[in-house]
Short mmCIF file of C-alpha atoms in Angstrom, two decimals:
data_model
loop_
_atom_site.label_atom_id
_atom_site.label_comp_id
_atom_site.label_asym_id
_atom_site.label_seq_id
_atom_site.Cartn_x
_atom_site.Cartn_y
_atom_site.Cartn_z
CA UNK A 211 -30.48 2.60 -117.65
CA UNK A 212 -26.81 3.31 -118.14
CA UNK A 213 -24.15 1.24 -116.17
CA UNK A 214 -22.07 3.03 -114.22
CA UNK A 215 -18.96 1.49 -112.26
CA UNK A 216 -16.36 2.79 -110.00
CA UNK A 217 -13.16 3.68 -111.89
CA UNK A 218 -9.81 3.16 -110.19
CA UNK A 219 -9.56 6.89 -109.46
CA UNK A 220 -12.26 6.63 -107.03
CA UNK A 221 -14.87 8.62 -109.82
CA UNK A 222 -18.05 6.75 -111.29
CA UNK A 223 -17.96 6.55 -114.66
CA UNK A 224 -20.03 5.22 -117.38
CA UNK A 225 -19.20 1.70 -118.75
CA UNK A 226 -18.32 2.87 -121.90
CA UNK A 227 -15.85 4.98 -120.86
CA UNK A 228 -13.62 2.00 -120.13
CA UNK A 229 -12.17 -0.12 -122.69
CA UNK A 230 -10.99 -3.63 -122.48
CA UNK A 231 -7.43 -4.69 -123.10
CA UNK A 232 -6.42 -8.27 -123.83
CA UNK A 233 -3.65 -9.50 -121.37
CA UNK A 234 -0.87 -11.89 -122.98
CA UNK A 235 -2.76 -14.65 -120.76
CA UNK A 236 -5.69 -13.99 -122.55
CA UNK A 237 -7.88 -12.48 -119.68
CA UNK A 238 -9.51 -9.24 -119.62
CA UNK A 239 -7.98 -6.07 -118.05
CA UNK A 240 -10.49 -3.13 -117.59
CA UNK A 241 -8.58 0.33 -118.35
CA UNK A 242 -9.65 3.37 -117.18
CA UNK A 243 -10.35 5.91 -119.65
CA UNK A 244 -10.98 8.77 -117.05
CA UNK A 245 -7.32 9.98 -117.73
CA UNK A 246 -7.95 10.30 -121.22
CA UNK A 247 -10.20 13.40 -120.75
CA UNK A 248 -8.65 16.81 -120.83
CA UNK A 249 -7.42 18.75 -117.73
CA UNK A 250 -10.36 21.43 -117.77
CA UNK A 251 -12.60 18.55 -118.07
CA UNK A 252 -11.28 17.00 -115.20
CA UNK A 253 -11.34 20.73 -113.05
CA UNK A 254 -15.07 20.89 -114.19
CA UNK A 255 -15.53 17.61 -112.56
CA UNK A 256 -13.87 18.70 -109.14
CA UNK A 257 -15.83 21.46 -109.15
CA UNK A 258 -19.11 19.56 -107.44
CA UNK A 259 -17.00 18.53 -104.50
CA UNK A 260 -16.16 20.30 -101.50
CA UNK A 261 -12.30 20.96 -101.30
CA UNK A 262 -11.76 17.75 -98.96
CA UNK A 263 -13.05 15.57 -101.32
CA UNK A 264 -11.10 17.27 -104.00
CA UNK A 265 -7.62 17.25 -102.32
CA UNK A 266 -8.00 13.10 -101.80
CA UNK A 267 -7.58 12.60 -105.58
CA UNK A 268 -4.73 13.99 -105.49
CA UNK A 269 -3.12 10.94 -104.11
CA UNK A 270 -4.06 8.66 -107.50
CA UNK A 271 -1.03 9.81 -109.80
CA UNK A 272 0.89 12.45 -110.55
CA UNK A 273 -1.04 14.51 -112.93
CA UNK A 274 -3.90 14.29 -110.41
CA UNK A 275 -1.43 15.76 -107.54
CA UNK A 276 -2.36 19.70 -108.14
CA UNK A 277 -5.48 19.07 -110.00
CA UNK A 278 -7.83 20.12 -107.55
CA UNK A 279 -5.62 23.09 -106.41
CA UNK A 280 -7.49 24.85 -109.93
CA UNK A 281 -11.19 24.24 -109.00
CA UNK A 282 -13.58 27.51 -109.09
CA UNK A 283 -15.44 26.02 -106.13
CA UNK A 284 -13.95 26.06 -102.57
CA UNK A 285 -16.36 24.85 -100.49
CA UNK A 286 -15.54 24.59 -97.23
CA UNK A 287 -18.75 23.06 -95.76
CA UNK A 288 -17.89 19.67 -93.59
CA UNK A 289 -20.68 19.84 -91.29
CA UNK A 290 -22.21 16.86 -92.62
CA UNK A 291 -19.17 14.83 -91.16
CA UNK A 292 -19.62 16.43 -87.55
CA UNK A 293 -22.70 15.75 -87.66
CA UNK A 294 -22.25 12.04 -86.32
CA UNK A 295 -19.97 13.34 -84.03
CA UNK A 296 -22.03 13.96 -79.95
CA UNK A 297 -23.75 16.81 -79.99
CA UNK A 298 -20.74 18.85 -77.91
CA UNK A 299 -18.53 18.49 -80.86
CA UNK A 300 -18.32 21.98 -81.50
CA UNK A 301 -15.84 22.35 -77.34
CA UNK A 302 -13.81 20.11 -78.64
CA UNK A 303 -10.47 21.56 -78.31
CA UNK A 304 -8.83 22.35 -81.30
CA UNK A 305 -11.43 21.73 -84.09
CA UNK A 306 -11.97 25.14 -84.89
CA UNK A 307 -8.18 25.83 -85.41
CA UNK A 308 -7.74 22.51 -87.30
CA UNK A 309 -10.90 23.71 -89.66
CA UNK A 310 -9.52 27.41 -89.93
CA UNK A 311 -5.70 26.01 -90.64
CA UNK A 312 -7.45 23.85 -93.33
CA UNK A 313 -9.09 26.54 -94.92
CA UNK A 314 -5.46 29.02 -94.73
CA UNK A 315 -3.51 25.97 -96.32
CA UNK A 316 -6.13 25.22 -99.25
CA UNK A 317 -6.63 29.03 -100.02
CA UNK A 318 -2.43 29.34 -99.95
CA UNK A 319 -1.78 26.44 -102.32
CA UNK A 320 -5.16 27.47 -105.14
CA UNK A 321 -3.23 27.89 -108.03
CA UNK A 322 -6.72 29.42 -110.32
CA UNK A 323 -7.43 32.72 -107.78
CA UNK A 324 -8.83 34.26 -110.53
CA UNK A 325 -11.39 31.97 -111.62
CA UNK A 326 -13.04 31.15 -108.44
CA UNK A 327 -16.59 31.78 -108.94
CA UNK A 328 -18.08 30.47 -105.57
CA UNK A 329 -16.45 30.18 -102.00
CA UNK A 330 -18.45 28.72 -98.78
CA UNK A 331 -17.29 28.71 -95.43
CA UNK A 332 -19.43 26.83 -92.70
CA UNK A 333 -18.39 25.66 -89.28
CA UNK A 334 -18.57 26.83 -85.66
CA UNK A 335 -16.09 29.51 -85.52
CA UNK A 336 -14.54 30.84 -82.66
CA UNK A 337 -13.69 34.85 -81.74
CA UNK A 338 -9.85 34.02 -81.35
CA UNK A 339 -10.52 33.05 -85.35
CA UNK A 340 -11.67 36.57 -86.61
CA UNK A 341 -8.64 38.19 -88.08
CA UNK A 342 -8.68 34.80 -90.29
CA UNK A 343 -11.94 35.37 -91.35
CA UNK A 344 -10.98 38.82 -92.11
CA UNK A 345 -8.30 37.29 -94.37
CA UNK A 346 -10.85 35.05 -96.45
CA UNK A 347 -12.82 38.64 -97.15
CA UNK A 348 -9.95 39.75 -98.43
CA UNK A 349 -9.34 36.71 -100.16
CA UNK A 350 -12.77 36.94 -102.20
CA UNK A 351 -12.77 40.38 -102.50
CA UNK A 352 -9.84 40.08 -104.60
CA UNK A 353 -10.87 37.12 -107.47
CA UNK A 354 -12.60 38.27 -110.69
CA UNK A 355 -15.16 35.97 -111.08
CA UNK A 356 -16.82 35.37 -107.88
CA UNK A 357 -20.25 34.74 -108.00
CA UNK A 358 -21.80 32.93 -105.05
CA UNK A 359 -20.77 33.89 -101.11
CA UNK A 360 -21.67 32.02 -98.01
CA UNK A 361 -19.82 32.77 -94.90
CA UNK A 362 -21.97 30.77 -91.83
CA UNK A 363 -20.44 30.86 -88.58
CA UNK A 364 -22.34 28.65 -86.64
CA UNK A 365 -20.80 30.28 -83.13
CA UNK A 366 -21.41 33.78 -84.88
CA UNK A 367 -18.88 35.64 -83.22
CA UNK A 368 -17.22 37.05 -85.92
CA UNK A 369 -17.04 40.85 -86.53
CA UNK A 370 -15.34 41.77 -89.38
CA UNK A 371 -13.24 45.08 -88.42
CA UNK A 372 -10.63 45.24 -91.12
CA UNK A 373 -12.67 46.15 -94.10
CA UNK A 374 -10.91 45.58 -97.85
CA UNK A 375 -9.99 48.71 -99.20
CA UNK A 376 -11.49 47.23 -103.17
CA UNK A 377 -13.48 44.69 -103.03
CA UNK A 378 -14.96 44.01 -107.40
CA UNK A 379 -17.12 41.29 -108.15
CA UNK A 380 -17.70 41.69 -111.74
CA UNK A 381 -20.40 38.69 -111.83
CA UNK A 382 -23.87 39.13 -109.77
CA UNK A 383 -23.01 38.43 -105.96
CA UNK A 384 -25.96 37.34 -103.50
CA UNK A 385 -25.16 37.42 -100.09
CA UNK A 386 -27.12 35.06 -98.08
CA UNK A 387 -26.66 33.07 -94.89
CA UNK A 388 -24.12 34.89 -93.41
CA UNK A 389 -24.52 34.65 -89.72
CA UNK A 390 -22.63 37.91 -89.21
CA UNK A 391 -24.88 38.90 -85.79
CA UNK A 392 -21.74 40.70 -84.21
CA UNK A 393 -21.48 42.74 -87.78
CA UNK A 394 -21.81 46.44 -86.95
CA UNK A 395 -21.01 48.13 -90.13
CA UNK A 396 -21.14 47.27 -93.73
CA UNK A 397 -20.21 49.89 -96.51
CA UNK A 398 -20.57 49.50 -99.84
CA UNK A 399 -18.81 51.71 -102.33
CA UNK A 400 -17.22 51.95 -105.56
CA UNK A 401 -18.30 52.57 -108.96
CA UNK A 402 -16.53 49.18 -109.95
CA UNK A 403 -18.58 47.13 -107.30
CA UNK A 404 -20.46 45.34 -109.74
CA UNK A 405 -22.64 44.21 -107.24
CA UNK A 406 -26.31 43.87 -108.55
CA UNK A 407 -27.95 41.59 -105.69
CA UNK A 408 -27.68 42.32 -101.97
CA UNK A 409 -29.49 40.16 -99.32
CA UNK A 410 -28.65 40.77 -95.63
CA UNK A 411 -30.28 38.33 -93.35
CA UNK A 412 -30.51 37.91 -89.73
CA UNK A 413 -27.48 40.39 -89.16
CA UNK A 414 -28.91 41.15 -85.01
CA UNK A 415 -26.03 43.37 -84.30
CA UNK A 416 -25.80 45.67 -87.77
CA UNK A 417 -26.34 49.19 -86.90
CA UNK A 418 -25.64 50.51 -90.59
CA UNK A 419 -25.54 49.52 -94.08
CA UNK A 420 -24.25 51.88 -96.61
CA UNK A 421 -24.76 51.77 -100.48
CA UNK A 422 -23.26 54.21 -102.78
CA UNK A 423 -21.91 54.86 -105.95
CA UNK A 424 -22.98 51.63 -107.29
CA UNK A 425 -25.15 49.61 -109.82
CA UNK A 426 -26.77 47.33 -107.34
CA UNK A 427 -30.51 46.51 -108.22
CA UNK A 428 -32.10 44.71 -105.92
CA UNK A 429 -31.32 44.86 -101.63
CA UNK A 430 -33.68 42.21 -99.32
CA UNK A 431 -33.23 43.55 -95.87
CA UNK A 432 -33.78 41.45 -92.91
CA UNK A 433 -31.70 43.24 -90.39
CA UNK A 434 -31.84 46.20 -88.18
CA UNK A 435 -30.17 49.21 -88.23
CA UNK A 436 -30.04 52.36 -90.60
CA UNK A 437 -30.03 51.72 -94.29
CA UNK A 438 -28.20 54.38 -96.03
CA UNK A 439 -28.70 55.00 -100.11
CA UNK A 440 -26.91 57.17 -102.38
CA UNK A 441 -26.55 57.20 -106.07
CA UNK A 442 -27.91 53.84 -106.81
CA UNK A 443 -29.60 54.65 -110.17
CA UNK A 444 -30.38 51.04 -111.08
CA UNK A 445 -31.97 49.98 -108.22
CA UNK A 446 -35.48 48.99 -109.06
CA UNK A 447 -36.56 46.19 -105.91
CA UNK A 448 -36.19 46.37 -102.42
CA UNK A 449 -37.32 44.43 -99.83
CA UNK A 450 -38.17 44.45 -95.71
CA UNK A 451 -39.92 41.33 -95.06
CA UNK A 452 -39.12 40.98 -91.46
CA UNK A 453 -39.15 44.81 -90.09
CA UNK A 454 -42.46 45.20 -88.60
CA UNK A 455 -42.05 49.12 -88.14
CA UNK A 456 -43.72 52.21 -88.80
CA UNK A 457 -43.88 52.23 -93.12
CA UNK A 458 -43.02 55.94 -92.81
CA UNK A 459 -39.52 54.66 -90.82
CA UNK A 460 -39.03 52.05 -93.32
CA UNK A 461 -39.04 53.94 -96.11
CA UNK A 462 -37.19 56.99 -94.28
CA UNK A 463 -34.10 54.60 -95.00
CA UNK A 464 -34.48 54.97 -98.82
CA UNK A 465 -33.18 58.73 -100.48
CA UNK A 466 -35.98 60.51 -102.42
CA UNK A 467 -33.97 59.22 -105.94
CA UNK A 468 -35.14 55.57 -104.71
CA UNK A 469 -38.76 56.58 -104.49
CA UNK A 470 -38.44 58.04 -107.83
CA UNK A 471 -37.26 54.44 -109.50
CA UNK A 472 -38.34 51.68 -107.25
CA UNK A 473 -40.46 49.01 -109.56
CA UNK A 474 -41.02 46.61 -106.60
CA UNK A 475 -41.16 47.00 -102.64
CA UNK A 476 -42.06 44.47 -100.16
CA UNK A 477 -42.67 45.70 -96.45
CA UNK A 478 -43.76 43.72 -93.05
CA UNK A 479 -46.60 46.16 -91.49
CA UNK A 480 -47.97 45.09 -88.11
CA UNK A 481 -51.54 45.01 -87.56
CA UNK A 482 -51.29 48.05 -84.98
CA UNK A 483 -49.33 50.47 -87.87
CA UNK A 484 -52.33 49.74 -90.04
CA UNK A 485 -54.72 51.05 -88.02
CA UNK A 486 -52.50 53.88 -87.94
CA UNK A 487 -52.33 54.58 -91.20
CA UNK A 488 -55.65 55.02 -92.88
CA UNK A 489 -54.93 58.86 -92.66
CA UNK A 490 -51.23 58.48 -93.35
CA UNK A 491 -49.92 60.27 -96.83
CA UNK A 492 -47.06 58.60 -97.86
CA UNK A 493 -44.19 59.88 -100.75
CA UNK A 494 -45.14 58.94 -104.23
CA UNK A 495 -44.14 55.89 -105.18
CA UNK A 496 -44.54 56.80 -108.93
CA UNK A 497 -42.85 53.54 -110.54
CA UNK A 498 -44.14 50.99 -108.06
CA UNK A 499 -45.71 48.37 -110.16
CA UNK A 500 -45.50 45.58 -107.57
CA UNK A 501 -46.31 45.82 -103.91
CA UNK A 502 -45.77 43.14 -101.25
CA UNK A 503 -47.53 43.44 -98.01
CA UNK A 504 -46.38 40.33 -95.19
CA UNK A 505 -48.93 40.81 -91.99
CA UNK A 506 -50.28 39.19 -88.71
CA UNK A 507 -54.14 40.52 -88.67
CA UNK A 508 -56.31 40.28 -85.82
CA UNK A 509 -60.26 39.85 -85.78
CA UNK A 510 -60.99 43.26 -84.29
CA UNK A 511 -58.73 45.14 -86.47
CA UNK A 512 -58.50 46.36 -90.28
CA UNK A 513 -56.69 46.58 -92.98
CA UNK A 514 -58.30 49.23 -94.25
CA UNK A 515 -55.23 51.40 -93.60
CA UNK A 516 -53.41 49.84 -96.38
CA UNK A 517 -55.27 51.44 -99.19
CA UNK A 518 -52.97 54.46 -97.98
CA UNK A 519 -49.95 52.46 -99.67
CA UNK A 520 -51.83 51.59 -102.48
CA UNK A 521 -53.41 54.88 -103.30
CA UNK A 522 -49.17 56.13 -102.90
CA UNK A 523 -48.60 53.81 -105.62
CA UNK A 524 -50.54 55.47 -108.82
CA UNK A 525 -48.95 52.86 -111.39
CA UNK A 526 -49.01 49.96 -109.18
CA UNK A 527 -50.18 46.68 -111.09
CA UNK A 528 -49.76 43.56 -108.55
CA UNK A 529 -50.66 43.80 -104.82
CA UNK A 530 -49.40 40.74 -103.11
CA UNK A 531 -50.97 40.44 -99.43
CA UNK A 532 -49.15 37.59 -97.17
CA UNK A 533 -51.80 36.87 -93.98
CA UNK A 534 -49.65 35.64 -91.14
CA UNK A 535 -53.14 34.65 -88.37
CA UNK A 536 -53.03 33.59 -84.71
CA UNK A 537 -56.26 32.95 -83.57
CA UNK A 538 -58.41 33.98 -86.65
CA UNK A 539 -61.95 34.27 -85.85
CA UNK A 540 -65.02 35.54 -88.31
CA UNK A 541 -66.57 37.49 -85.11
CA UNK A 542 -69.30 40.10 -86.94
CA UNK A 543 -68.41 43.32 -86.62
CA UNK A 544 -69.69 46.44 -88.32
CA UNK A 545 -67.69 47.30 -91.73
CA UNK A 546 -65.31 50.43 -91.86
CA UNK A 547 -65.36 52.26 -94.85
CA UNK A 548 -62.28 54.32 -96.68
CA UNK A 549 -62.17 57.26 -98.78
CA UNK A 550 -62.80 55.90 -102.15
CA UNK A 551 -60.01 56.79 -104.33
CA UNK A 552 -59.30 54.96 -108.19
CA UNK A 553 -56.85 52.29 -108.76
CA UNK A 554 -56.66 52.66 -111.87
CA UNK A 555 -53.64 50.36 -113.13
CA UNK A 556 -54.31 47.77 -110.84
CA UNK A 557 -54.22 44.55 -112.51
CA UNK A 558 -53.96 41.40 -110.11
CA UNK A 559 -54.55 40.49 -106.77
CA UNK A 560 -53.06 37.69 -104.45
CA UNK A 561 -54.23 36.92 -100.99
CA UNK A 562 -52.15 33.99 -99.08
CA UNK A 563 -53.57 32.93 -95.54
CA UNK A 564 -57.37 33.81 -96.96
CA UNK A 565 -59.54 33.19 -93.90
CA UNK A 566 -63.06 34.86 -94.44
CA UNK A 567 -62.63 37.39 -91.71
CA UNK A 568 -63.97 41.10 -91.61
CA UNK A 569 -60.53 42.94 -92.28
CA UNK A 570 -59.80 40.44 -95.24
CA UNK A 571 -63.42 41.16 -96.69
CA UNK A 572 -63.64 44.79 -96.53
CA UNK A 573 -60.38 45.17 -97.92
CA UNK A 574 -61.11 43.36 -101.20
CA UNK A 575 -64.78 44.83 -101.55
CA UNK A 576 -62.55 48.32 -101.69
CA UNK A 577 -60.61 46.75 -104.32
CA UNK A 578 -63.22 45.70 -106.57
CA UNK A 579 -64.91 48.38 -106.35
CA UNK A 580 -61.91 51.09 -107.05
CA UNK A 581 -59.95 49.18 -109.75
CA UNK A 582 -61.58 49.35 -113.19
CA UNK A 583 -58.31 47.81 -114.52
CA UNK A 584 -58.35 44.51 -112.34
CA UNK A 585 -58.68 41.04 -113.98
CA UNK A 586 -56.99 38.83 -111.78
CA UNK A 587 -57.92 37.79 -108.08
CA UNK A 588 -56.32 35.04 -106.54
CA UNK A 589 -57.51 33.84 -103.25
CA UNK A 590 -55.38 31.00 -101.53
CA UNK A 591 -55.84 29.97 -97.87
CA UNK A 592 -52.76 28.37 -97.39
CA UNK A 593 -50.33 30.41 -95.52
CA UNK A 594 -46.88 30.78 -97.33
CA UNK A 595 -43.90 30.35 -94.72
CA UNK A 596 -40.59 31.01 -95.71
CA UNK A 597 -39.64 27.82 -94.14
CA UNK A 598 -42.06 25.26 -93.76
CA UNK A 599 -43.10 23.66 -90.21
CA UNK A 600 -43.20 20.27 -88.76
CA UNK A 601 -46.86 19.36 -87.63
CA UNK A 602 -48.02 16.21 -86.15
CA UNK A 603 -50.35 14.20 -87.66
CA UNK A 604 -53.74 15.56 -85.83
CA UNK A 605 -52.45 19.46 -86.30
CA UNK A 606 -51.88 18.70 -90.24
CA UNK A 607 -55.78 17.40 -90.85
CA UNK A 608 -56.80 20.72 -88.34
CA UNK A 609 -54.90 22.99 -90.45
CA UNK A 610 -56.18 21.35 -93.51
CA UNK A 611 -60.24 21.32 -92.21
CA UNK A 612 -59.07 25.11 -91.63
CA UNK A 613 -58.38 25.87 -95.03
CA UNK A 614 -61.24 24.04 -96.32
CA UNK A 615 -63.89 26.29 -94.57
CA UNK A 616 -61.59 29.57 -95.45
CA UNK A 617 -61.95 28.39 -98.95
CA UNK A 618 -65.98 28.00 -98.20
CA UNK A 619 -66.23 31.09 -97.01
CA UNK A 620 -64.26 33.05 -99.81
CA UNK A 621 -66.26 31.70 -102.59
CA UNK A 622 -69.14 32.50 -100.41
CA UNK A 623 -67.99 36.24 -99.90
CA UNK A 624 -65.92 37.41 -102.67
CA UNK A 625 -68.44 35.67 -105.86
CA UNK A 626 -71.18 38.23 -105.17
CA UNK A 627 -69.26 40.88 -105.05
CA UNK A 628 -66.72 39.91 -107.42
CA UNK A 629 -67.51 42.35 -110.94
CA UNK A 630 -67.98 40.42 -114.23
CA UNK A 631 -64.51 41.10 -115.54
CA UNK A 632 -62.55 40.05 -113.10
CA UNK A 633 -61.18 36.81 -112.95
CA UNK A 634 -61.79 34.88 -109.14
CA UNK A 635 -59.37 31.96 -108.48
CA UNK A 636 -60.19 30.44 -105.42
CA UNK A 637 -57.51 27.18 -104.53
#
């Protein structure tokens, strides 16, 4: 393994980036070669430290003084030192305005505006803060290079009410994390917004999101609120993984020109809405070729109603079903039946949170029987959670005993009725 040791300018180095010089005594003297490398080389370095880190090397010489004053990173996040502070650190008088004054000085002194390419911002900010914050928008919105944003406001009491008139980001932006729950409003809207990726998460407070005029392709929408489209001819994927309403109201929030292009949509359905929808017609989803379905079943109900969606979606190729159980229970019921209808592009199937119940079964038995294009089926017990869970010990081998007898009874259920073709992957 190389050696590494710490060079006097605080940096690890490898040992061959130091080079011995012979003293007139005839000892040793260990130089430090680190200030040999060019000044971009040095920037590139900064770059994987937040900005406090960065503004202490500026102490070690001259030349280092505005060094870090041209990194593309501002990162903001000190969290991890509060963190062994009590757990009231956040009423301590004064923190938040020492954090925001930090942030005004380092943003005032940046000598490389226009190559920042990601800015973070994470502490427990306070209301009296928010025309600050407003400033930092501002601040983004007007570099050409920005690529990564992360605003999270621990205190979340932010609302953002002077809006940038121009706000460019020629690179893909994702937005993620924000925290903005007081966030009313968010518009969108320029035929230079080169925003391609929008992801709006846990916003409690938005009441409407507008998107027009742009080239954005892909929106993941976790908050509430109206969800207003126009002229968005690239987008292709949109997603509602947390809005367990009617599908009809979900997709009410997308113009008829989205139906028209969408390649991928993901929806939350609650068990109740499916029941619902069995004799639902939905608009065509004509260039759907990926559907994403997150659910919590129950024993006495079906899914039945979700061959509605798919029969909406004449080119569809991948149906993704995400089982979300409470109690599940394999209770015998009688089956329900659907009007059988062709799925004829229908390629591959995946079922997470497989659990041998009545809904789970009658819903793939449909399948097989209506898709003479299928070749895939994958069957996986396991739930997927977006984030996972702690368990103790005893809950971890229940879960796992769980999944063993799921995985019994799908290879029990779904190999006799699985057709020849297709291929059955069981985990």
């Amino acid at each position: 393994m190389r050696q590494r040791v710490a060079s006097r300018s605080g940096l690890f180095v490898p040992r061959k980036c130091l080079k011995r010089n012979r003293r007139s005594s005839g000892e040793e003297e260990e130089k430090d070669r680190i200030n040999e490398l060019p000044d971009d080389i040095l920037v590139h370095i900064l770059s994987y430290m937040n900005c406090k880190e960065a503004a202490r090397t500026s102490v070690l010489s001259s030349r280092w003084k505005e060094m870090w004053m041209h990194t593309p990173t501002l990162d903001f996040d000190v969290m991890g030192d509060y963190m062994k502070l009590p757990s009231d650190f956040a009423l301590i008088p004064g923190e938040a305005t020492k954090y925001v004054d930090c942030v005004n000085r380092v943003l005032k002194l940046h000598k490389a505006k226009e190559l920042i390419t990601e800015f973070k911002v994470r502490f427990d900010i306070r209301k009296c803060h928010q025309g600050y914050i407003d400033d930092w928008v501002k601040f983004v919105c007007s570099t050409q290079r920005l690529e990564k944003l992360n605003f999270s406001f621990l205190d979340a009491r932010y609302y953002l009410h002077n809006e940038p008139e121009t706000s460019v980001f020629p690179n893909p932006l994702t937005l993620s994390g924000g925290g903005f729950r007081c966030l009313k409003e968010l518009c969108f809207q320029s035929p230079n917004l080169k925003l391609k990726h929008l992801e709006l998460v846990w916003c409690g407070r938005l009441e409407h999101v507008s998107v027009s005029d742009t080239n954005i392709v892909s929106i993941v929408f976790e908050a509430c609120g109206d969800l207003e489209l126009h002229n968005v001819p690239s987008l292709v994927r949109v997603s509602f993984p947390r809005m367990f309403e009617p599908v009809e109201s979900v997709l009410s929030r997308l113009s008829c020109c989205a139906f028209s292009q969408l390649e991928m949509l993901c929806l939350a359905v609650s068990h109740r809405l499916i029941q619902k929808m069995e004799m639902q017609e939905f608009p065509q989803l004509t260039k759907v070729k990926e559907l994403l379905i997150y659910t919590e079943p129950r024993t006495d109900f079906s899914l039945i109603g979700l061959i509605s969606l798919l029969r909406a979606s004449p080119n569809l190729q991948t149906f993704v079903l995400e089982l979300m159980w409470f109690k599940p229970d394999r209770t015998r019921r009688e089956w329900k039946e659907a009007l059988e209808s062709p799925l004829e592009h229908l390629k591959e199937v995946l079922v997470n949170g497989y659990h041998g119940c009545a809904c789970e079964f009658e819903l793939l038995a449909y399948i097989f029987r209506n898709s003479t294009a299928l070749e895939k089926v994958t069957i996986d017990p396991q739930e997927k959670r977006d984030m996972p869970v702690p368990e103790y010990p005893h809950k971890m081998e229940e879960r796992q005993a769980a999944e063993r007898i799921a995985k019994h009874y799908a290879e029990k259920q779904l190999t006799e009725i699985a057709p020849e073709r297709v291929n059955l992957f069981i985990l």
